[in-house]
XYZ file of C-alpha atoms in Angstrom:
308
model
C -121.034 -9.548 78.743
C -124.611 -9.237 79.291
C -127.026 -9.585 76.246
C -129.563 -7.310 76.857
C -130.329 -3.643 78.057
C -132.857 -2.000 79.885
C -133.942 1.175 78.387
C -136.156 4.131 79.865
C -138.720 5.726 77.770
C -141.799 6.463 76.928
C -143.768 3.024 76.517
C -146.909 5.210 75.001
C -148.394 8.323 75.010
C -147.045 10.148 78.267
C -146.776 7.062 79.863
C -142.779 6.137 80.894
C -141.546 2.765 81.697
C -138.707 0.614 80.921
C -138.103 -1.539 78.174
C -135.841 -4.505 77.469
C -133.734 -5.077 74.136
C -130.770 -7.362 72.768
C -127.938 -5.913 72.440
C -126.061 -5.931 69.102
C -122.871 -8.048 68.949
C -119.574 -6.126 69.716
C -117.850 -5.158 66.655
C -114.185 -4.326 65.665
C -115.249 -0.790 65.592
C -117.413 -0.953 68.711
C -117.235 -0.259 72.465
C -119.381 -1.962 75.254
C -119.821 0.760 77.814
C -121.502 -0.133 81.446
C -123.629 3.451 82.808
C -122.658 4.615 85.510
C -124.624 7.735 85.373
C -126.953 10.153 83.176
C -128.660 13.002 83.331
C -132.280 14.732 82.018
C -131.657 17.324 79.703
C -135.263 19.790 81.356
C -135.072 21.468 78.062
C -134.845 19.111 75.744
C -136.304 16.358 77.033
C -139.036 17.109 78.452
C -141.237 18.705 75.844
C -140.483 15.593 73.828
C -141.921 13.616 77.144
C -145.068 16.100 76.877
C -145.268 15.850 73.506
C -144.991 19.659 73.320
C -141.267 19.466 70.889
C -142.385 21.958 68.456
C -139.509 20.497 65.845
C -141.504 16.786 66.064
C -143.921 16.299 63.456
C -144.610 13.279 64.687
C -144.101 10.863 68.246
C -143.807 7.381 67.554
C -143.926 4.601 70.323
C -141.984 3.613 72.170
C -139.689 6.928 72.227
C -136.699 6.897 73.466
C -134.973 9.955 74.970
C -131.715 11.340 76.399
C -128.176 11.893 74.811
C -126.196 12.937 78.508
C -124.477 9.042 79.260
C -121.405 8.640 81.650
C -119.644 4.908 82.099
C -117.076 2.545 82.129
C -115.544 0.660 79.102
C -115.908 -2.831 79.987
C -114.828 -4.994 76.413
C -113.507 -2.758 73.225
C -113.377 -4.495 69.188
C -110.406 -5.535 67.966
C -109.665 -2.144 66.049
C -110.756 0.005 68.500
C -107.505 2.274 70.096
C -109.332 5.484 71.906
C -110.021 3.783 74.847
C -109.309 0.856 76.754
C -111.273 -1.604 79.397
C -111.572 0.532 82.713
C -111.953 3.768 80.894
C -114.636 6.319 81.556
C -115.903 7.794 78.833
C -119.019 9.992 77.842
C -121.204 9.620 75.086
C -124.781 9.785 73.737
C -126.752 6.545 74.109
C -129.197 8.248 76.464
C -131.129 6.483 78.926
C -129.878 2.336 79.044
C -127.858 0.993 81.814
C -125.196 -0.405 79.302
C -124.591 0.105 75.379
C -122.794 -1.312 72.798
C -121.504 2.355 71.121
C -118.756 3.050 67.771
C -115.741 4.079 69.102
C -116.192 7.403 66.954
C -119.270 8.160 69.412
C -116.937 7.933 72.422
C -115.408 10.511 74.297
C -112.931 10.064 76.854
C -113.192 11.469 80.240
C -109.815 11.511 82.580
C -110.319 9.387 85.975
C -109.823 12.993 87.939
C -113.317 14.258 86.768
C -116.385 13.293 88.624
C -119.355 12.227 86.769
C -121.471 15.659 87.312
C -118.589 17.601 85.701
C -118.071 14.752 82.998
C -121.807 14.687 81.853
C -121.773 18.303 81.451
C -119.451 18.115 78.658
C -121.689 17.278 75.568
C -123.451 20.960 76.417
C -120.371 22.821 77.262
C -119.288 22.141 73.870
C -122.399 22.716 72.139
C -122.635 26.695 74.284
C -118.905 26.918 72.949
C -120.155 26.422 69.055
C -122.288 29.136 69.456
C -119.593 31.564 71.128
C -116.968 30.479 68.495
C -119.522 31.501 65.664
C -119.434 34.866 66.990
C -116.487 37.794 66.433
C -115.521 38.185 70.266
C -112.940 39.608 72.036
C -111.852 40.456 75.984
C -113.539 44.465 75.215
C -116.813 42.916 73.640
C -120.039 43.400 75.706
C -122.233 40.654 75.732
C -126.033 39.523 76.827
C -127.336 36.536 77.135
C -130.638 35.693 77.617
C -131.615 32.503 79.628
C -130.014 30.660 82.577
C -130.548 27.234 81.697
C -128.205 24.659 81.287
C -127.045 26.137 77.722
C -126.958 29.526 78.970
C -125.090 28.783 82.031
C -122.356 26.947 80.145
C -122.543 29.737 77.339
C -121.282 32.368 80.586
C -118.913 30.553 81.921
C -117.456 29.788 77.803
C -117.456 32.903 77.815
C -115.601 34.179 80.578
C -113.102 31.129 80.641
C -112.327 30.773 76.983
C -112.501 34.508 75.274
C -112.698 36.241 78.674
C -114.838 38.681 78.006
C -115.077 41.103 80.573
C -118.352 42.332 80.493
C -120.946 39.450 80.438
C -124.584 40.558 80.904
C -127.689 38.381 81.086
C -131.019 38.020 81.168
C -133.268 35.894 83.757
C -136.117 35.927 85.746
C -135.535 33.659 87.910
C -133.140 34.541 90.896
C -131.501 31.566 92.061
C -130.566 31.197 88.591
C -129.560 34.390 88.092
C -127.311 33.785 91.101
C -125.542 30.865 89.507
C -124.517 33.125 86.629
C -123.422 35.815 88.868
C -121.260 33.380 91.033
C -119.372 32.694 86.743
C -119.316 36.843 86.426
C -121.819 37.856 85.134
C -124.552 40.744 85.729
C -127.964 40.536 85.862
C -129.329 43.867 83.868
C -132.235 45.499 82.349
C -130.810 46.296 79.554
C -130.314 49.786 77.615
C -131.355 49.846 73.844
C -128.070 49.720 71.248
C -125.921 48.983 74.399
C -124.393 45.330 73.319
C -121.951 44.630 71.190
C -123.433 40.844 70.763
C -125.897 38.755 72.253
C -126.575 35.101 72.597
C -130.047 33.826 72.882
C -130.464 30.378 75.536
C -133.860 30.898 76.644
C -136.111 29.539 74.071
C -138.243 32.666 74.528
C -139.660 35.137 71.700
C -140.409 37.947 74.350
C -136.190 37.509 75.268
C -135.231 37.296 71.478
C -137.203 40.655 71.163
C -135.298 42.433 73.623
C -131.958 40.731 72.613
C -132.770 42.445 69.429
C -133.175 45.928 70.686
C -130.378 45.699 73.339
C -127.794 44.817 70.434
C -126.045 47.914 68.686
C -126.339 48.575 65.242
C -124.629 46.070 62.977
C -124.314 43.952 65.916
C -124.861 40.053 65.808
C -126.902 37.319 67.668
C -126.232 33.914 68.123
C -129.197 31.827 68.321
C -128.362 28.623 70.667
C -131.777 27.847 72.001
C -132.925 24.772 69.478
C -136.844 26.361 68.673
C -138.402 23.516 69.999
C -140.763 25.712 72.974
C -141.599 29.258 70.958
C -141.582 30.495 67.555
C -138.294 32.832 67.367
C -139.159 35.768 65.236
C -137.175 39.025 64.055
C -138.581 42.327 65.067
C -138.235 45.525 63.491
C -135.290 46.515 65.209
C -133.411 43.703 63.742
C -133.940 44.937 60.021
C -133.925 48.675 61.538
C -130.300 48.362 63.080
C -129.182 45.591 60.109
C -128.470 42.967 63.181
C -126.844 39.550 62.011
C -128.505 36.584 63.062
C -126.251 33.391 63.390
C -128.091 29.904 64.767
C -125.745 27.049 66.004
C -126.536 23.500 66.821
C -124.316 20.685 68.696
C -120.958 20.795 69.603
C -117.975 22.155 67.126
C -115.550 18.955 68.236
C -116.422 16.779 71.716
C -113.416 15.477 72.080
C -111.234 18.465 71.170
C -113.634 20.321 74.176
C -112.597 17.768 76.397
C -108.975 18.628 76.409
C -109.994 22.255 76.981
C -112.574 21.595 79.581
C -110.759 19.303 81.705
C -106.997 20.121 80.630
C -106.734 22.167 83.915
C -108.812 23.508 86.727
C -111.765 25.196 84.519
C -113.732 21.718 85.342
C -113.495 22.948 89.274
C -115.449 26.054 88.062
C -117.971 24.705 86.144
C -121.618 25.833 87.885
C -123.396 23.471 89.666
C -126.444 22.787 87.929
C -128.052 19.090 88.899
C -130.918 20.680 91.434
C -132.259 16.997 91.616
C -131.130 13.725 91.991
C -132.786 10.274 91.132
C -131.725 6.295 90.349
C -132.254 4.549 87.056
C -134.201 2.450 88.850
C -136.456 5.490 90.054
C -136.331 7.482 86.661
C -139.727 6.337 85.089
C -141.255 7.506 88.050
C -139.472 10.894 87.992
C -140.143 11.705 83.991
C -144.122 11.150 85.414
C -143.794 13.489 88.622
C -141.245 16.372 86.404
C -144.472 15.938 83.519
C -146.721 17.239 86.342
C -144.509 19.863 88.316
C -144.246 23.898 87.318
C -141.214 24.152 89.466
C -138.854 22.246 87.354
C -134.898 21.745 87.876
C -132.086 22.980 85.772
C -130.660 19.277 85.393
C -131.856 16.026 86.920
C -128.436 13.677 87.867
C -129.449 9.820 87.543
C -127.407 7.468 89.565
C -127.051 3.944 87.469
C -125.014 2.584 90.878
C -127.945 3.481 93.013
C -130.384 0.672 93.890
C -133.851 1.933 95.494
């Protein structure tokens, strides 16, 4: 076992680089995991890279980023019975080409699942909290604002696990909006008091408004977007129609997910969403050039295996 890992993140202010550290010693508890891939989070990462995270009172240096980590057990503790050497698991060390991780932090990832469907786990689940919080049913119409990753995952949730029929959303952009129409959804401008419920994925106040006056009286919103981009405020409609407002944060149990996710073929329909592809080797240099581009990617996939 190696005694050190190489870590990417920001060395200073804007500036990314790679660092070296010691790894701790392997515990009873403990699993030494070798990446084998990762991805960017656009969302959440990268206002933390610009130091635009509006939830981050403060950056301290060197920041480390990332929580998206796909690999292969390579030495488990003596107490340790989840997983086994060989194993590929997912978890959320972020960006390091090896880790020394608590079993409890480990999720395990059948050999059948490639590593783009794997790493999109951790988000799946989280988009699932969110639907779980609200009262669904086949018959309920929904809108969702925001094709991102989150909202993405929250359509195809939606479609796969309550199978609601009628899944609306709302996006500008159109090869995104294509992506949620290849899961089943439409892409609407929506009528006022037309929506049963509505899930909010964008970030956005200007969506949030209009979620608010597309949802029928009484109706409810799920907030999944985390508030780190725009202020999310409530509108008159929202007191005017007595609208429920639910928020929801990580996922409601990772491993329990798994087993749904990649039980049968629903893995096989997950959308694609890694527009770009880099190394670790080559990922300082593409946090600096996504930092400086308008015309960003819905995921970045990192290769660990790659050498360039």
């Amino acid at each position: 076992m190696l005694n050190t890992t190489t870590i990417c993140c920001l060395v200073e202010s804007k500036t990314p680089g790679y660092l070296v550290r010691e790894l701790p010693p392997l515990g009873i508890h403990d699993v030494y995991v070798r990446t084998l891939a990762g991805a960017i989070s656009i969302g959440a990462e990268l206002p933390q890279w610009l130091e635009q995270d509006m939830t981050e009172t403060s950056y301290d240096y060197p920041l480390e980023t990332g929580y998206e980590s796909y690999g292969e057990v390579l030495a488990v503790g003596d107490a340790v019975q989840i997983v086994k050497p060989g194993d590929r698991v997912v978890s959320f060390y972020g960006h390091q080409n090896q880790a020394i991780i608590p079993e409890s932090k480990v999720i395990p990832v059948p050999a059948y699942v490639s590593p783009r469907e794997a790493l999109l786990l951790i988000l799946s689940c989280d988009a699932a909290k969110g639907v779980r919080k609200l009262t669904l049913t086949p018959d309920t119409s929904v809108l969702v604002s925001g094709m991102g990753t989150i909202g993405l995952l929250t359509v195809h949730y939606l479609r796969h696990y309550v199978n609601v029929r009628q899944i609306d959303i709302l996006e500008p952009l159109t090869s995104r909006a294509e992506l949620a129409r290849q899961l089943g959804a439409r892409v609407v401008t929506p009528d006022s008091s037309m929506y049963d419920a509505a899930i909010e994925c964008s970030g956005r106040q200007a969506a949030f408004a209009e979620l608010q006056s597309a949802v029928r009286p009484h109706g409810a919103i799920c907030v999944l977007s985390d508030g780190n981009r725009e202020t999310l405020t409530l509108t008159p409609a929202f007191h005017a129609k007595e609208l429920q407002i639910v928020a929801s944060s990580d996922g409601w149990d990772y491993r329990k997910h798994a087993d749904w996710l990649f039980a049968d073929e629903r893995h096989a329909t997950l959308p694609a969403l890694f527009e770009h592809e880099t190394s670790f080797s080559e990922l300082a240099s593409c946090f600096a050039a996504l930092m400086e581009t308008p015309d960003l990617p819905i995921k970045v996939f990192v290769d660990y295996e790659q050498t360039s």
